[in-house]
Coordinates of C-alpha atoms in Angstrom, one line a residue:
X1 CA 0.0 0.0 0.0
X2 CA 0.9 3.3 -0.9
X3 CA 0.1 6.7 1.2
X4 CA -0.4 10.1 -1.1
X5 CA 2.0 12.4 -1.1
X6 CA 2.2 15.4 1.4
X7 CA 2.2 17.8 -1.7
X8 CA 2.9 17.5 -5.8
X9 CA 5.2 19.4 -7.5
X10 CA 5.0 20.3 -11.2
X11 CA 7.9 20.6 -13.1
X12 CA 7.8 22.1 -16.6
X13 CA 10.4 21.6 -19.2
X14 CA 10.9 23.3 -22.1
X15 CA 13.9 23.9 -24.7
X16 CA 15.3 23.5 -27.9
X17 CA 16.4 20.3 -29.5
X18 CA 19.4 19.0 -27.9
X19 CA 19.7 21.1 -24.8
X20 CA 19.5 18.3 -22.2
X21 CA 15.7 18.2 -21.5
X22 CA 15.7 14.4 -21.6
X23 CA 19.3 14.4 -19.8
X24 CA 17.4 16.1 -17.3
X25 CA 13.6 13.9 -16.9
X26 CA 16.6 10.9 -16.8
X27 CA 18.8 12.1 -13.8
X28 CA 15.3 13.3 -12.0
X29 CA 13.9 9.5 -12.6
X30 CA 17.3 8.2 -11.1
X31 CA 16.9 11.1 -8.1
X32 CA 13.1 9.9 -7.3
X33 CA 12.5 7.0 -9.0
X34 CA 10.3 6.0 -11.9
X35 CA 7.6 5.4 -9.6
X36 CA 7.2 9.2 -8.4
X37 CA 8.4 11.0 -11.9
X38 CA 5.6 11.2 -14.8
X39 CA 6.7 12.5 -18.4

């Protein structure tokens, strides 16, 4: 069983192609874990 979270944060990511947007989502998913990061 899972409790909800205390509070959701919203990230928003915006760039051109190839300035490290996915870089980013990736290292975030490794920081929190698939389970808490939605793209």
């Amino acid at each position: 069983m899972t409790s909800k979270p205390d509070r959701v944060v919203l990230i928003g990511v915006a760039g051109d192609s190839g300035c490290g947007k996915s870089t980013f989502l990736r290292r975030l998913t490794a920081l929190f874990g698939s389970e808490f990061v939605t793209v």
